[in-house]
Each structure stands twice: as structure tokens, then as C-alpha cells.
Coordinates of C-alpha atoms in Angstrom, one line a residue:
M405 CA -25.4 -78.7 2.0
S406 CA -23.6 -74.8 3.4
S407 CA -20.3 -73.1 3.4
E408 CA -18.6 -71.3 6.2
G409 CA -19.2 -68.0 6.0
G410 CA -21.4 -67.7 2.8
N411 CA -18.6 -68.3 0.2
G412 CA -18.9 -71.7 0.4
E413 CA -21.2 -73.9 -1.9
G414 CA -23.7 -71.6 -2.8
G415 CA -21.4 -68.7 -3.1
A416 CA -19.7 -70.8 -5.4
S417 CA -22.7 -71.6 -7.6
G418 CA -23.8 -68.4 -7.1
G419 CA -20.9 -67.3 -8.8
T420 CA -20.7 -69.5 -11.6
K421 CA -24.6 -69.5 -13.2
D422 CA -24.3 -67.5 -15.9
H423 CA -20.8 -69.3 -16.9
K424 CA -22.3 -73.3 -17.0
M425 CA -21.4 -75.0 -20.3
G426 CA -24.7 -76.4 -23.0
V427 CA -24.3 -79.7 -25.5
I428 CA -22.1 -77.7 -28.2
S429 CA -19.5 -76.9 -25.5
C430 CA -20.2 -80.7 -23.8
S431 CA -19.9 -82.4 -27.1
S432 CA -16.7 -81.1 -27.8
Y433 CA -15.3 -81.8 -24.3
V434 CA -15.9 -85.2 -24.9
I435 CA -14.9 -85.5 -28.7
G436 CA -11.9 -83.5 -27.4
N437 CA -10.5 -85.7 -24.5
I438 CA -10.9 -88.7 -26.5
I439 CA -9.5 -88.6 -30.3
G440 CA -6.4 -87.3 -29.6
S441 CA -2.5 -89.3 -30.4
G442 CA -4.3 -92.6 -28.9
I443 CA -5.8 -94.0 -32.3
F444 CA -2.5 -93.6 -33.9
I445 CA -0.5 -95.2 -31.7
T446 CA -2.5 -98.3 -30.4
A447 CA -4.1 -98.9 -34.6
N448 CA -1.5 -100.9 -35.2
S449 CA -1.2 -103.3 -31.3
V450 CA -5.0 -104.1 -32.2
A451 CA -3.9 -105.5 -35.5
E452 CA -1.4 -106.7 -34.5
Q453 CA -3.4 -109.0 -31.4
T454 CA -6.1 -109.7 -33.5
N455 CA -3.8 -111.0 -36.6
S456 CA -6.9 -110.2 -39.3
V457 CA -9.0 -106.7 -40.4
G458 CA -12.4 -108.6 -40.0
L459 CA -11.5 -108.8 -36.0
T460 CA -9.8 -105.9 -35.5
L461 CA -12.6 -104.2 -36.7
L462 CA -14.7 -105.9 -34.3
I463 CA -12.4 -105.8 -31.6
W464 CA -12.7 -101.1 -32.0
A465 CA -16.2 -102.0 -32.3
V466 CA -16.5 -103.7 -28.8
C467 CA -14.7 -101.1 -27.4
A468 CA -17.1 -98.3 -28.6
A469 CA -19.6 -100.2 -26.7
I470 CA -18.4 -100.9 -23.5
S471 CA -17.4 -96.8 -23.8
F472 CA -21.4 -96.9 -24.5
L473 CA -22.2 -98.7 -21.8
G474 CA -19.7 -97.1 -19.2
A475 CA -20.9 -93.0 -20.2
I476 CA -24.7 -94.9 -19.6
V477 CA -23.9 -95.3 -16.2
Y478 CA -21.9 -92.8 -15.4
V479 CA -25.3 -90.0 -16.8
E480 CA -27.3 -91.8 -13.7
L481 CA -24.3 -90.7 -11.5
A482 CA -23.8 -87.6 -12.1
T483 CA -27.7 -86.9 -12.2
S484 CA -28.4 -88.8 -8.6
I485 CA -24.7 -87.0 -7.3
P486 CA -24.7 -84.2 -9.5
D487 CA -20.5 -82.9 -7.2
P488 CA -17.7 -82.8 -9.4
G489 CA -15.2 -84.6 -9.3
A490 CA -16.4 -87.6 -10.8
D491 CA -15.5 -91.1 -8.9
Y492 CA -14.0 -89.7 -6.0
A493 CA -17.3 -88.1 -5.5
Y494 CA -20.0 -91.3 -5.8
A495 CA -17.7 -93.0 -3.9
M496 CA -17.2 -90.5 -0.2
K497 CA -21.6 -89.9 -1.0
V498 CA -22.0 -93.9 0.0
G499 CA -19.3 -93.5 2.3
W500 CA -15.8 -95.4 1.4
K501 CA -13.7 -92.5 2.2
A502 CA -10.3 -94.7 2.2
I503 CA -11.7 -95.8 -1.5
A504 CA -12.7 -92.0 -2.2
F505 CA -9.0 -90.9 -0.4
G506 CA -7.2 -93.5 -2.3
F507 CA -8.0 -93.2 -5.8
M508 CA -8.1 -89.3 -5.1
L509 CA -4.6 -88.9 -4.7
V510 CA -3.1 -91.5 -7.2
S511 CA -5.1 -89.3 -9.5
V512 CA -3.8 -85.8 -8.6
C513 CA -0.2 -86.6 -7.6
I514 CA 0.6 -88.9 -10.8
T515 CA -2.6 -90.5 -13.3
F516 CA -3.4 -86.3 -14.5
P517 CA -0.7 -85.4 -14.0
A518 CA 1.2 -88.0 -16.0
S519 CA -1.0 -88.1 -18.5
A520 CA -0.7 -85.0 -18.7
A521 CA 2.8 -84.5 -19.2
V522 CA 3.0 -87.3 -22.0
Q523 CA 0.9 -85.2 -24.0
S524 CA 3.2 -82.4 -23.5
I525 CA 5.9 -84.1 -24.4
T526 CA 4.3 -85.6 -27.4
F527 CA 2.8 -82.2 -28.6
G528 CA 6.5 -81.2 -28.7
Q529 CA 7.8 -83.9 -30.6
Y530 CA 5.6 -83.2 -32.9
M531 CA 6.0 -79.7 -33.7
E532 CA 9.0 -80.2 -33.3
K533 CA 9.4 -82.5 -36.4
F534 CA 7.4 -80.2 -38.0
L535 CA 9.1 -76.9 -36.8
S536 CA 12.2 -79.0 -38.4
V537 CA 10.2 -79.3 -41.7
L538 CA 9.2 -75.7 -42.2
I539 CA 12.8 -74.2 -40.6
P540 CA 15.1 -76.5 -42.1
S541 CA 18.8 -76.8 -40.3
S542 CA 21.4 -74.8 -42.1
S543 CA 23.8 -77.8 -41.5
S544 CA 23.2 -81.2 -41.4
P545 CA 25.9 -82.6 -38.5
S546 CA 25.9 -86.3 -37.3
S547 CA 24.7 -85.5 -34.5
S548 CA 25.7 -86.0 -30.7
D549 CA 25.8 -82.4 -30.5
V550 CA 22.2 -81.4 -32.2
A551 CA 20.6 -84.3 -29.6
P552 CA 20.1 -82.6 -26.5
S553 CA 19.4 -79.3 -27.8
S554 CA 16.2 -81.3 -29.9
D555 CA 16.1 -82.6 -26.2
W556 CA 15.4 -79.5 -24.9
I557 CA 13.6 -77.8 -27.8
V558 CA 10.8 -80.8 -26.8
I559 CA 11.1 -80.0 -23.6
S560 CA 10.5 -75.7 -24.6
L561 CA 7.5 -76.4 -26.6
A562 CA 5.6 -79.0 -23.9
L563 CA 5.7 -76.3 -21.7
L564 CA 4.6 -73.6 -23.8
L565 CA 1.8 -75.5 -24.7
L566 CA 1.0 -76.9 -20.7
V567 CA 1.8 -72.7 -19.7
S568 CA -0.6 -71.6 -21.9
L569 CA -3.7 -74.1 -21.3
T570 CA -3.1 -73.8 -17.8
I571 CA -3.2 -69.7 -18.0
L572 CA -6.9 -69.8 -20.7
N573 CA -8.2 -72.3 -17.6
F574 CA -7.8 -69.5 -15.3
F575 CA -11.0 -67.9 -16.6
S576 CA -13.8 -68.5 -17.7
L577 CA -15.3 -72.3 -19.3
D578 CA -17.8 -70.6 -21.5
K579 CA -15.4 -67.9 -22.7
F580 CA -12.2 -68.4 -22.8
A581 CA -11.2 -72.9 -22.3
S582 CA -14.5 -74.5 -23.8
T583 CA -14.6 -71.8 -26.9
F584 CA -11.0 -73.1 -27.0
Q585 CA -12.1 -76.9 -26.6
N586 CA -14.7 -75.8 -29.8
V587 CA -12.3 -74.5 -31.8
V588 CA -9.7 -77.3 -31.4
S589 CA -12.4 -80.4 -31.8
V590 CA -13.0 -78.6 -35.0
C591 CA -9.5 -78.8 -36.6
K592 CA -9.2 -82.3 -35.1
L593 CA -12.7 -83.3 -36.9
L594 CA -11.0 -81.8 -40.2
S595 CA -7.9 -83.6 -40.0
V596 CA -9.7 -87.1 -39.0
A597 CA -11.9 -86.1 -42.2
A598 CA -9.3 -85.8 -44.5
I599 CA -8.0 -89.4 -43.5
I600 CA -11.4 -91.2 -44.0
G601 CA -12.0 -89.3 -47.2
I602 CA -8.2 -89.7 -48.6
G603 CA -8.4 -93.6 -47.4
F604 CA -12.5 -94.0 -49.0
Y605 CA -11.1 -92.1 -52.3
F606 CA -8.7 -95.1 -52.8
L607 CA -11.2 -97.4 -51.2
I608 CA -14.2 -96.0 -53.6
F609 CA -12.2 -94.8 -56.7
K610 CA -9.2 -96.8 -56.8
G611 CA -10.9 -100.4 -55.8
E612 CA -8.4 -100.8 -53.0
T613 CA -10.7 -103.4 -51.6
Q614 CA -8.6 -106.2 -51.3
N615 CA -7.6 -106.1 -47.9
F616 CA -11.5 -106.8 -47.5
A617 CA -11.5 -110.3 -49.3
D618 CA -11.3 -112.4 -46.3
M619 CA -11.5 -110.1 -43.2
F620 CA -11.7 -112.7 -41.1
A621 CA -8.7 -115.0 -42.4
G622 CA -5.8 -115.7 -39.5
S623 CA -7.8 -114.0 -36.9
N624 CA -6.2 -114.7 -33.3
W625 CA -9.9 -116.5 -31.2
D626 CA -7.1 -116.7 -28.0
I627 CA -9.9 -114.7 -24.8
G628 CA -6.4 -113.5 -23.6
T629 CA -5.2 -111.9 -26.4
M630 CA -8.5 -110.6 -27.7
T631 CA -8.8 -108.5 -24.2
M632 CA -5.2 -107.2 -24.7
A633 CA -6.2 -105.9 -27.4
V634 CA -9.9 -104.8 -25.9
Y635 CA -7.3 -102.8 -23.6
G636 CA -5.9 -101.8 -26.2
G637 CA -8.6 -100.0 -27.9
L638 CA -10.0 -98.9 -25.1
W639 CA -7.0 -96.6 -24.0
S640 CA -8.3 -95.1 -27.1
Y641 CA -11.6 -94.0 -25.6
A642 CA -10.1 -93.6 -22.7
G643 CA -11.8 -89.9 -21.3
W644 CA -16.0 -90.6 -22.0
D645 CA -16.0 -90.3 -18.3
I646 CA -14.9 -86.1 -18.3
L647 CA -18.2 -84.1 -17.7
N648 CA -18.6 -86.5 -14.8
Y649 CA -15.4 -84.5 -13.4
G650 CA -17.3 -81.0 -14.0
T651 CA -21.2 -81.5 -13.5
P652 CA -21.7 -78.3 -11.9
E653 CA -20.2 -76.4 -14.3
I654 CA -23.0 -77.6 -17.0
R655 CA -26.2 -76.2 -17.9
N656 CA -28.9 -78.7 -16.9
P657 CA -27.3 -81.9 -16.7
R658 CA -30.2 -84.3 -16.4
T659 CA -30.2 -83.0 -20.1
T660 CA -27.4 -81.7 -21.4
M661 CA -25.1 -84.7 -20.2
P662 CA -27.1 -88.0 -22.2
L663 CA -27.5 -85.1 -25.8
S664 CA -23.4 -84.6 -25.0
L665 CA -22.2 -88.4 -24.2
F666 CA -24.2 -89.8 -27.0
F667 CA -23.2 -87.3 -29.4
G668 CA -19.7 -87.1 -28.3
L669 CA -19.1 -90.6 -28.3
G670 CA -20.9 -91.2 -31.7
V671 CA -19.1 -89.4 -33.8
V672 CA -15.4 -90.8 -32.0
A673 CA -16.5 -94.1 -32.2
S674 CA -17.8 -93.9 -36.4
A675 CA -14.2 -92.1 -36.5
Y676 CA -12.5 -94.4 -35.3
T677 CA -14.3 -97.0 -37.5
L678 CA -13.7 -95.2 -40.8
I679 CA -10.5 -94.5 -39.4
N680 CA -9.6 -98.4 -39.4
V681 CA -11.8 -99.2 -42.6
S682 CA -8.9 -95.7 -44.1
F683 CA -5.5 -97.1 -43.2
F684 CA -6.9 -100.9 -44.5
S685 CA -8.4 -99.5 -47.4
V686 CA -4.6 -98.2 -48.4
M687 CA -1.6 -100.4 -46.2
T688 CA -1.5 -104.4 -45.9
L689 CA -2.2 -106.0 -42.6
E690 CA 1.3 -107.0 -42.1
Q691 CA 2.0 -102.7 -42.8
V692 CA -0.9 -101.8 -40.5
Q693 CA 1.1 -104.1 -37.7
N694 CA 4.5 -103.1 -38.2
S695 CA 3.3 -99.4 -38.9
T696 CA 5.6 -97.2 -35.7
A697 CA 4.4 -93.9 -37.3
I698 CA 0.6 -95.0 -39.0
G699 CA -0.7 -91.3 -39.9
D700 CA 2.4 -90.4 -41.2
E701 CA 3.3 -94.0 -43.4
F702 CA -0.8 -93.2 -44.6
A703 CA 0.5 -90.1 -45.8
R704 CA 3.0 -91.0 -48.1
L705 CA 1.3 -94.1 -49.6
T706 CA -1.5 -92.4 -50.4
I707 CA -0.5 -88.4 -51.0
G708 CA 3.5 -88.4 -50.7
N709 CA 5.8 -86.6 -49.4
S710 CA 4.6 -83.4 -49.3
F711 CA 1.5 -84.0 -47.4
A712 CA 3.1 -86.8 -44.7
N713 CA 4.9 -83.5 -43.6
V714 CA 1.8 -81.7 -42.3
I715 CA 1.4 -84.8 -40.2
P716 CA 3.1 -84.1 -37.1
A717 CA 1.2 -80.5 -37.2
M718 CA -1.9 -82.4 -37.4
I719 CA -1.2 -84.7 -34.1
A720 CA 0.7 -82.1 -32.4
V721 CA -3.8 -80.0 -32.8
L722 CA -5.3 -83.7 -31.3
V723 CA -2.9 -83.3 -28.6
M724 CA -3.7 -79.8 -28.0
G725 CA -7.2 -80.5 -27.5
T726 CA -6.8 -83.9 -25.1
L727 CA -4.3 -82.0 -22.6
N728 CA -7.0 -79.2 -22.4
S729 CA -9.4 -82.1 -21.7
N730 CA -6.6 -83.3 -18.9
I731 CA -5.9 -80.1 -17.0
F732 CA -9.8 -79.9 -16.8
C733 CA -10.9 -83.2 -15.0
G734 CA -7.4 -83.3 -12.7
S735 CA -8.4 -79.5 -11.8
R736 CA -11.8 -80.8 -10.5
I737 CA -10.8 -84.0 -8.8
M738 CA -8.5 -81.8 -7.0
H739 CA -10.8 -78.9 -5.9
A740 CA -13.5 -81.5 -5.1
A741 CA -11.1 -83.0 -2.7
A742 CA -10.4 -79.9 -1.1
R743 CA -13.7 -79.3 -0.1
E744 CA -14.5 -82.4 1.4
G745 CA -11.4 -81.4 3.4
Q746 CA -8.9 -84.5 2.4
L747 CA -6.4 -81.9 0.3
P748 CA -5.5 -78.5 1.9
S749 CA -8.7 -76.4 2.2
F750 CA -6.6 -73.5 0.0
L751 CA -7.2 -75.9 -2.4
S752 CA -10.9 -75.2 -3.0
G753 CA -10.1 -71.9 -4.2
I754 CA -13.1 -70.5 -6.8
N755 CA -12.2 -67.2 -9.1
P756 CA -16.1 -65.6 -8.4
S757 CA -16.4 -64.3 -11.6
S758 CA -15.0 -67.1 -13.9
G759 CA -15.7 -70.2 -11.3
S760 CA -12.7 -72.1 -12.1
P761 CA -11.0 -73.3 -9.2
R762 CA -7.5 -71.8 -10.0
P763 CA -5.9 -73.0 -7.0
A764 CA -6.4 -76.8 -8.0
V765 CA -5.8 -75.7 -12.3
L766 CA -2.0 -74.2 -11.5
L767 CA -0.7 -76.9 -8.9
Q768 CA -2.4 -79.4 -11.7
G769 CA -0.1 -77.5 -13.8
I770 CA 3.1 -77.9 -11.8
F771 CA 3.1 -81.4 -11.2
S772 CA 2.8 -82.4 -15.2
A773 CA 5.5 -79.9 -15.6
V774 CA 7.7 -81.7 -13.1
L775 CA 6.7 -84.8 -14.5
C776 CA 7.3 -83.3 -17.8
F777 CA 11.4 -83.9 -17.4
V778 CA 10.6 -87.4 -15.5
G779 CA 10.2 -90.8 -17.9
T780 CA 6.5 -92.6 -16.9
D781 CA 6.0 -94.6 -19.7
T782 CA 5.7 -97.6 -17.6
L783 CA 3.7 -95.0 -15.1
V784 CA 1.2 -94.5 -17.1
N785 CA 0.9 -98.1 -17.6
S786 CA 0.5 -98.8 -14.5
V787 CA -2.1 -96.3 -13.9
T788 CA -4.2 -97.9 -16.3
F789 CA -4.9 -100.8 -14.0
V790 CA -5.8 -98.5 -11.6
M791 CA -8.2 -96.3 -13.7
W792 CA -10.1 -99.4 -14.6
A793 CA -10.3 -100.6 -10.7
Q794 CA -11.6 -96.6 -10.1
K795 CA -14.4 -98.2 -12.8
V796 CA -14.8 -101.2 -10.0
F797 CA -15.8 -99.3 -7.2
T798 CA -18.0 -96.4 -9.1
S799 CA -20.4 -99.7 -10.2
A800 CA -20.0 -101.1 -7.5
A801 CA -21.1 -97.7 -5.2
L802 CA -24.4 -97.3 -7.7
L803 CA -25.2 -100.6 -7.0
F804 CA -24.9 -100.2 -3.6
I805 CA -27.1 -96.8 -3.8
R806 CA -29.5 -98.6 -5.4
Y807 CA -30.2 -101.1 -3.2
K808 CA -29.8 -99.4 -0.4
H809 CA -32.1 -97.0 -1.2
V810 CA -29.1 -94.2 -0.4
P811 CA -31.1 -90.5 -0.9
V812 CA -29.8 -89.0 -4.1
E813 CA -31.5 -86.4 -6.5
S814 CA -35.5 -87.2 -6.8
N815 CA -34.9 -86.0 -10.6
A816 CA -32.2 -88.3 -11.1
I817 CA -31.7 -90.8 -14.7
R818 CA -32.0 -94.5 -14.4
V819 CA -30.8 -97.3 -16.0
P820 CA -32.0 -100.6 -16.1
I821 CA -30.1 -101.9 -13.2
F822 CA -28.7 -104.8 -15.4
L823 CA -27.0 -102.1 -17.2
V824 CA -25.0 -101.7 -14.1
W825 CA -23.6 -105.1 -13.7
A826 CA -22.7 -105.3 -17.0
L827 CA -19.6 -102.7 -16.2
L828 CA -19.1 -103.7 -13.3
I829 CA -18.0 -107.1 -14.3
I830 CA -16.7 -105.8 -17.8
S831 CA -14.5 -103.5 -15.2
L832 CA -13.4 -106.4 -12.9
A833 CA -12.5 -108.9 -16.1
L834 CA -10.3 -105.6 -17.1
V835 CA -8.4 -105.4 -13.6
A836 CA -8.2 -108.9 -13.2
I837 CA -7.0 -110.0 -17.3
P838 CA -3.9 -108.1 -16.3
F839 CA -2.5 -110.3 -13.1
I840 CA -2.3 -113.0 -16.1
S841 CA -0.8 -111.3 -18.9
D842 CA 1.2 -108.5 -18.0
L843 CA 2.0 -109.4 -13.6
T844 CA 4.7 -106.5 -13.1
I845 CA 2.6 -103.8 -14.5
T846 CA -0.4 -104.9 -11.8
L847 CA 1.9 -104.9 -9.2
I848 CA 2.2 -101.3 -9.5
G849 CA -1.1 -100.6 -9.9
C850 CA -1.9 -102.1 -6.5
G851 CA 1.3 -101.0 -4.7
V852 CA 0.2 -98.1 -5.8
I853 CA -3.5 -98.1 -4.2
A854 CA -2.1 -99.7 -0.7
I855 CA 0.8 -96.8 -0.3
A856 CA -2.5 -94.1 -1.0
L857 CA -4.4 -96.2 1.4
A858 CA -2.1 -96.2 3.8
I859 CA -1.7 -92.8 4.1
Y860 CA -5.1 -92.3 4.9
Y861 CA -5.4 -94.3 7.4
V862 CA -1.7 -93.3 8.3
A863 CA -3.0 -90.0 8.7
L864 CA -6.1 -90.3 10.5
K865 CA -4.5 -92.7 13.0
L866 CA -1.9 -90.3 14.2
G867 CA -4.0 -87.1 13.5
I868 CA -1.8 -85.5 11.0
C869 CA -4.9 -82.8 10.1
G870 CA -4.2 -81.3 13.5
C871 CA -6.4 -79.0 15.4
G872 CA -4.5 -76.1 15.7
G873 CA -0.4 -74.3 16.6
L874 CA 1.7 -74.1 13.8
S875 CA 0.1 -76.3 11.3
E876 CA -2.7 -74.0 12.0
K877 CA -1.0 -71.2 11.2
I878 CA 1.0 -71.8 8.1
C879 CA -2.6 -73.2 6.5
D880 CA -4.6 -70.0 7.3
V881 CA -1.2 -68.1 6.2
L882 CA -1.5 -70.9 2.5
D883 CA -5.2 -70.1 2.5
L884 CA -4.9 -66.0 2.5
I885 CA -1.8 -65.4 -0.4
V886 CA -3.9 -68.3 -2.7
K887 CA -6.8 -65.8 -2.1
R888 CA -5.3 -62.9 -2.9
A889 CA -2.6 -63.9 -5.5
L890 CA -5.5 -65.6 -7.7
C891 CA -8.0 -63.6 -7.0
V892 CA -10.5 -66.9 -5.3
V893 CA -12.6 -68.0 -2.4
L894 CA -12.6 -71.0 -0.2
D895 CA -15.3 -73.0 -0.6
V896 CA -15.3 -75.8 1.8
K897 CA -18.0 -78.3 2.8
T898 CA -19.4 -77.3 6.3
L899 CA -18.8 -80.7 8.7
S900 CA -21.4 -81.3 10.8
T901 CA -19.6 -83.2 13.7
P902 CA -16.7 -83.2 15.0
D903 CA -16.2 -86.9 14.6
E904 CA -16.9 -86.0 11.1
R905 CA -14.8 -83.3 11.2
T906 CA -11.6 -85.2 12.0
E907 CA -12.8 -88.2 9.7
L908 CA -12.7 -86.5 6.1
N909 CA -9.6 -83.9 7.3
V910 CA -7.0 -86.3 6.7
L911 CA -4.7 -83.4 4.9
T912 CA -5.3 -80.2 6.2
I913 CA -6.6 -78.6 9.6
P914 CA -9.8 -76.7 10.5
F915 CA -10.0 -73.7 8.4
S916 CA -12.5 -70.5 8.2
L917 CA -14.0 -68.5 5.2
K918 CA -14.1 -65.2 5.6
D919 CA -15.9 -63.0 1.9
D920 CA -13.5 -60.7 -0.1
A921 CA -15.9 -58.7 -2.3
S922 CA -12.5 -57.4 -3.8
L923 CA -12.0 -60.6 -5.4
T924 CA -14.8 -60.8 -8.0
S925 CA -13.6 -58.0 -9.9
L926 CA -11.2 -60.6 -11.4

């Protein structure tokens, strides 16, 4: 679909043809987006739910299988509908605009910014610990005076990382952001390899096999409990769909995406399994269950306090890669929504030379920075419910495409239909079970979705998008300011009919695109 003024979809894609990611960069994004602090946070909760070494390892294997299943189905979606925005783009393709808008609004305003804020704060906390070892305090006051200072150090470090990665994502993916992701992914793998190497040294050369003698003794086989253990494991696997958020920025998606996803997920699944084996080769089941900082305790039991002091820095590196991937995802879905007319048109801006959606990246960074000052734990838990609800509708959308023969890309990869049904059923189970186990979190998640849908329908009925006057002038001014300040051209799809324009332009007003050759220099 072409854009007005020749600077829309075609212009943007033409400007980015030399800046697309290959297999190595895409694999790095998959690895970097999944492996973060999650494995160090959920390892003890999964063990606590299962109550045995064997069932714990089995649950992690089940989580890997579910993630591979999702990746397989999402490869078909990406090659069938090669638009940015993942779940949002797929819902739009089948005409579920209200659902697409609801999940989009939740994602761009809450899910991605809240996740980025939590990751930034986690980085700040671990780096503050590491720096406190490198630069010990000259005095040891008892410390109500020191606590506020420490909190501000954490916030400052969090904002420093967030601002740095936001600026990094202003530039070409293949030259800057993906190169950074490649480096961080290598650091992650080295850190993970160190933990695995130490664990297997104790397992093989020290003969620490007693925890594997009767692995399934005491297992808790309750379906509800095991499902919540799977829920915790899947939280650590979250992010396997990252490539679907930026499909147009991938070189030859039909080949690159399957290779990158299977390699990246294979590395992650192997790493998670071996890390858990390493933990149990050194720590008892009870120690793992009761651990609050399992990486730190593992290091102290094996290498001693001197090495354990480096653990905070290692985990901080893991978080950096995850945050970079989060910025990538969140900005792309915001950009995709603006292209469809469901967010203000200035957010559709693309820098012609780098292909970066700079306005969306910047606004994502601002939202995340604000949430760094807000407690987001309950909010993030509720959004987990929303994320799996998205998978329900996305799986249903693919089934709709298949059975209704909706036109898609002719060279799309097609997976066996039973795999799509399997993902739908699993996603439904993951959405339904929290209604029994944690009704509060589920109600919050449902409430957030309901509010987003209400905004859509109220805006549509009342015509908030407007058709002229002051609103149009404000939007024109914003478009001009953003184009000049961030060196972008707008990339909004042309709407074929007045009815389509009215239906799509829920939060914005008509726009015009004008070529600005001076923008291509940056």
C-alpha cells in the first residue's frame, strides 16, 4: 500500500534496504531478549512449586517446548504478514481493529514501558552493588541517611542506561543497536558458560551427584501447581517473538527468521537446562527453593566471596541486552500503530538513512523513564496475563486466515494446522488458570484491556479524531516539529476510503506527507 507524497511505506523501505539484519544479528536479538535476569529470579519459584529436582527440570523442558511451538507458528505469521508490530499487525490484517487497538494501547503505554523500567531499575540495583564493592564507603553509618542516597544512585544508573540505549536505537540497526546486541549477547553467553562450567566441574570432577539420585521424590503433581510453575518458567522465556515486531527490518525473513529463532531458542533452552543442572549440582533442593539471589549464593558456594562480588556486574550485563531488545519491540509496535492511523501521525516518523522510528523510540524512552519512579510489580504481573491473552487472539487470527482464505504473501511458510490449534489451546489454558489461582491479577489485566477497548469505541463514536480546526493545526505543528527535530519523514499508510479513514483514525486526524530531502543527511 503506497503512501501520500511518495514518502510512506515505499519511501521508508527504500531508505532501509541497506540496513537490514541477517541471521547473526537476529539470533543475537532472540538470545539477548530472552536471557536476562529471569532465570535467576524464577529458578527458585519453579523449584518451590514442583518440589523435586526431576519435575523442575521437566517443567523447564515443557517451557522450552511451548516457546518453540510459539516460534514456529509466528514464523508463518511473519512471512504471511510482513508488517511491523507483531500481534497488533496480525489483528489488523483480519479486521479486528478494536482488539488490535486495545492490545496496542496496553502495550505502548504499560507493557513495554513498565518492563523497560523494571529492567532499568534492576540494572541500577546490581550496578550499585558492584560499584559499592569497587568503591567501598569510607565510613559505615548505620544508615537512614545513606538509604536515600543509595536509591538515587540506583535511579540515576537506571536512567543513564535507558537514555544511552534510547540514543543508540536512533541509529542504524546493523551498525549500532544490533552490533551492541551482538556484543552483549556474547557477554551473556560467556557469563552463562562460566556458571555452567563451574556447575559441571562440581558434577563431574567432584562427584556432586547426590541431588540427582532420586530426582522425582516428593514431586507435586497437582495440575494447578504445575501450571503455575510453567507460568514462571515461561516468564523467563518471554521475548521469543521479538523478530515479529520488526519483520521489515530483517533481510529475507523467509530464511532468516526460522534459522534465527531455532538457533536462538536452541541456545536459550540449552543454557537454561544446563544452568538448572549446575544449580542442583552444588545446591540442595531446599537451598534452591529458599534462595533470594541464587546466582550470588551459587558463586559463594563454589568459588568464594571474591568471585561472588562480580555476579552483580554479570547480571547487569544480562539486563542490558534485554532492555535493548525491549526498546526495539516497544518502539516498533508504536510505529506500526501510527502507520495505521491509530496513534498520532508524528509517531510514524522514520529516519531515511538509518531506518530507525525515532519518534516512537523517544516516546518509549520517556514513558519508561517516568515509570522508573513508580512501583510496577503488580502492574507487570497483571500485564503477563494480557500478553498471553494476545497470543490467544493471534492464534485465532491465523486460524481465521487459514479457514477464510484471507490473502497473504504468496511465498509464506505454512506450518501444520494442528500446531496453530495447539498454541491456541495452551494460550487459553494459561489465561484461564490464573482466574482460579490469582483472581486479583486476572481482574486487573481484564480491567486494563476493557479500558483500552472503551477508549477505542468512545473515540470512534464521538469522533475524537476530528476533521479539522484546532486539532488539525496542532497535529500539523507536531508533525513539523518532529520531522525537523528528529530528522524523519512520516510513514503513514494511505487510507483508501472515507469510511476506512474514519474507522482507523481513532486518536489522530488527517495528515499530509511532504518530502524533505534535507532529512536524509542524518
